[in-house]
Amino acid sequence: MKIITSPKEMQAYVKRARTDGKTVGLVPTMGAFHEGHLSLMRRARAENDIVVTSIFVNPTQFGPKEDYNAYPRDLENDSKMAEKIGVDVIFAPSVKDMYPQGYATFVNVERITEKMCGASRPGHFRGVATVVTKLFNIIPAHKAYFGQKDAQQCVVIKRMSEDLNFDIDIVILPTVRENDGLAMSSRNKYLSDEERRSALVLFKSLSMAKELIRSGELNSEKIRQKMLDIINAEPLARVDYISIVDAETLEDLNEIKDNTLIALAVFIGKTRLIDNIIIDQINPLK
Ligand code: AMP
């Protein structure tokens, strides 16, 4: 497995692979790998000749008071895990490589970035769209893999990719969870034992929402209120948002229908966690 840090070298590598007729899969990440990341790499390995995983803690998607400095970084351990899966290249550029002196260009996806995580984290999706655009140009892959765990990010990247005519298939894979249901996240490392137990309220409230829908409750406000009750009963938890929206357009829904996204962000102590479920079809749920 190669580790490449230079964007120019990375671009040349992918161009060569494509000239040789090889298919390329890209898995963009911020590192500190867990099974969620590995599931994307495994799928990419199965579907492409060459697999590139990028590891870059992107400063432009963090707010000034967020955890950019504290974010876990462990390139050595990440490399070992990626190598075991058969990743061909890790692209690990420095901040200076990605945003050199004089850098001035940003990608702004409108409307769908203004709510949910975008409302709580102003500028976050501008940073995400910018870095993903740069990665798509540096690594012009056939397919790029993202996790449903970051539901709004998936919608934003699909929109951006279509709007900007990227010739890359966006593949979305399911959220990988711990045995008790907590969605895997690099930020789970911040949690104390007590917080780790409290963090289960995200999954519990989503599971309860699903149960309510199964039993015939389709009123979004009632479901939202019951989710709030569960989370508010947990002393260490503070709700940031609970959104019940169309999974494609992110428009608010008064009534649950097919393809509804229920997404939430909750502070557990100082750590902000997100999770979501998609209700594909109401009827078979009943
Ligand atoms: P991150 O390193 O947190 O930016 O995540 C890199 C990629 O892994 C993104 O596409 C995430 O959506 C995805 N990912 C993170 N956590 C999970 C998870 N628990 N299950 C599936 N995919 C995940």
Short mmCIF file of N, CA, C and O in Angstrom, two decimals, residues 112 125 128 145-161 170-173 247-248 250 276:
data_model
loop_
_atom_site.label_atom_id
_atom_site.label_comp_id
_atom_site.label_asym_id
_atom_site.label_seq_id
_atom_site.Cartn_x
_atom_site.Cartn_y
_atom_site.Cartn_z
N ILE A 112 -30.33 23.32 0.69
CA ILE A 112 -30.31 22.08 1.49
C ILE A 112 -29.22 22.09 2.57
O ILE A 112 -29.20 21.24 3.44
N PHE A 125 -21.00 22.79 5.65
CA PHE A 125 -21.17 22.13 4.35
C PHE A 125 -20.41 22.84 3.23
O PHE A 125 -20.08 22.22 2.22
N VAL A 128 -17.25 21.06 3.53
CA VAL A 128 -17.38 19.69 3.02
C VAL A 128 -17.43 19.70 1.49
O VAL A 128 -16.70 18.95 0.82
N TYR A 145 -17.48 6.53 -2.21
CA TYR A 145 -18.30 5.85 -1.19
C TYR A 145 -18.48 6.72 0.04
O TYR A 145 -17.51 7.25 0.59
N PHE A 146 -19.75 6.84 0.48
CA PHE A 146 -20.07 7.65 1.65
C PHE A 146 -21.03 6.87 2.55
O PHE A 146 -21.74 5.98 2.08
N GLY A 147 -21.08 7.24 3.85
CA GLY A 147 -21.94 6.54 4.80
C GLY A 147 -23.24 7.28 5.07
O GLY A 147 -23.25 8.50 5.22
N GLN A 148 -24.31 6.50 5.16
CA GLN A 148 -25.64 7.05 5.47
C GLN A 148 -25.67 7.72 6.85
O GLN A 148 -26.51 8.57 7.13
N LYS A 149 -24.72 7.35 7.71
CA LYS A 149 -24.60 7.98 9.04
C LYS A 149 -24.67 9.51 8.93
O LYS A 149 -25.28 10.17 9.76
N ASP A 150 -24.00 10.07 7.90
CA ASP A 150 -24.01 11.52 7.68
C ASP A 150 -25.05 11.82 6.59
O ASP A 150 -24.70 12.10 5.44
N ALA A 151 -26.33 11.73 6.96
CA ALA A 151 -27.41 11.73 5.98
C ALA A 151 -27.44 13.02 5.15
O ALA A 151 -27.58 12.98 3.92
N GLN A 152 -27.32 14.16 5.83
CA GLN A 152 -27.40 15.43 5.09
C GLN A 152 -26.20 15.58 4.16
O GLN A 152 -26.32 16.06 3.03
N GLN A 153 -25.04 15.13 4.64
CA GLN A 153 -23.84 15.17 3.80
C GLN A 153 -24.06 14.37 2.51
O GLN A 153 -23.65 14.80 1.42
N CYS A 154 -24.72 13.22 2.61
CA CYS A 154 -24.99 12.40 1.42
C CYS A 154 -25.85 13.18 0.43
O CYS A 154 -25.59 13.18 -0.77
N VAL A 155 -26.90 13.84 0.94
CA VAL A 155 -27.79 14.60 0.06
C VAL A 155 -27.03 15.75 -0.59
O VAL A 155 -27.15 16.01 -1.79
N VAL A 156 -26.20 16.43 0.19
CA VAL A 156 -25.44 17.58 -0.32
C VAL A 156 -24.44 17.12 -1.40
O VAL A 156 -24.32 17.74 -2.46
N ILE A 157 -23.77 16.02 -1.16
CA ILE A 157 -22.76 15.57 -2.12
C ILE A 157 -23.42 15.06 -3.40
O ILE A 157 -22.93 15.32 -4.50
N LYS A 158 -24.54 14.37 -3.26
CA LYS A 158 -25.25 13.92 -4.48
C LYS A 158 -25.70 15.13 -5.31
O LYS A 158 -25.55 15.15 -6.52
N ARG A 159 -26.26 16.12 -4.63
CA ARG A 159 -26.73 17.35 -5.30
C ARG A 159 -25.55 18.05 -6.01
O ARG A 159 -25.61 18.40 -7.17
N MET A 160 -24.47 18.23 -5.26
CA MET A 160 -23.30 18.92 -5.79
C MET A 160 -22.69 18.18 -6.99
O MET A 160 -22.34 18.78 -8.00
N SER A 161 -22.63 16.87 -6.85
CA SER A 161 -22.02 16.06 -7.90
C SER A 161 -22.83 16.16 -9.20
O SER A 161 -22.27 16.26 -10.29
N ILE A 170 -21.97 8.17 -6.95
CA ILE A 170 -21.95 8.32 -5.49
C ILE A 170 -22.65 7.10 -4.89
O ILE A 170 -23.83 6.87 -5.15
N VAL A 171 -21.91 6.33 -4.11
CA VAL A 171 -22.47 5.12 -3.50
C VAL A 171 -22.64 5.38 -2.01
O VAL A 171 -21.70 5.78 -1.33
N ILE A 172 -23.87 5.15 -1.52
CA ILE A 172 -24.16 5.38 -0.10
C ILE A 172 -24.35 4.03 0.59
O ILE A 172 -25.15 3.21 0.14
N LEU A 173 -23.64 3.82 1.68
CA LEU A 173 -23.75 2.55 2.40
C LEU A 173 -24.35 2.75 3.80
O LEU A 173 -24.23 3.82 4.38
N ALA A 247 -36.33 12.44 2.36
CA ALA A 247 -34.94 11.98 2.33
C ALA A 247 -34.15 12.50 1.12
O ALA A 247 -32.92 12.52 1.15
N GLU A 248 -34.85 12.95 0.07
CA GLU A 248 -34.14 13.44 -1.12
C GLU A 248 -33.97 14.95 -1.09
O GLU A 248 -32.91 15.47 -1.40
N LEU A 250 -34.91 17.03 1.62
CA LEU A 250 -34.78 17.54 3.00
C LEU A 250 -35.90 18.52 3.38
O LEU A 250 -35.76 19.25 4.35
N ASN A 276 -29.49 8.84 12.33
CA ASN A 276 -30.71 8.97 11.53
C ASN A 276 -31.21 7.59 11.11
O ASN A 276 -30.46 6.62 11.15
#
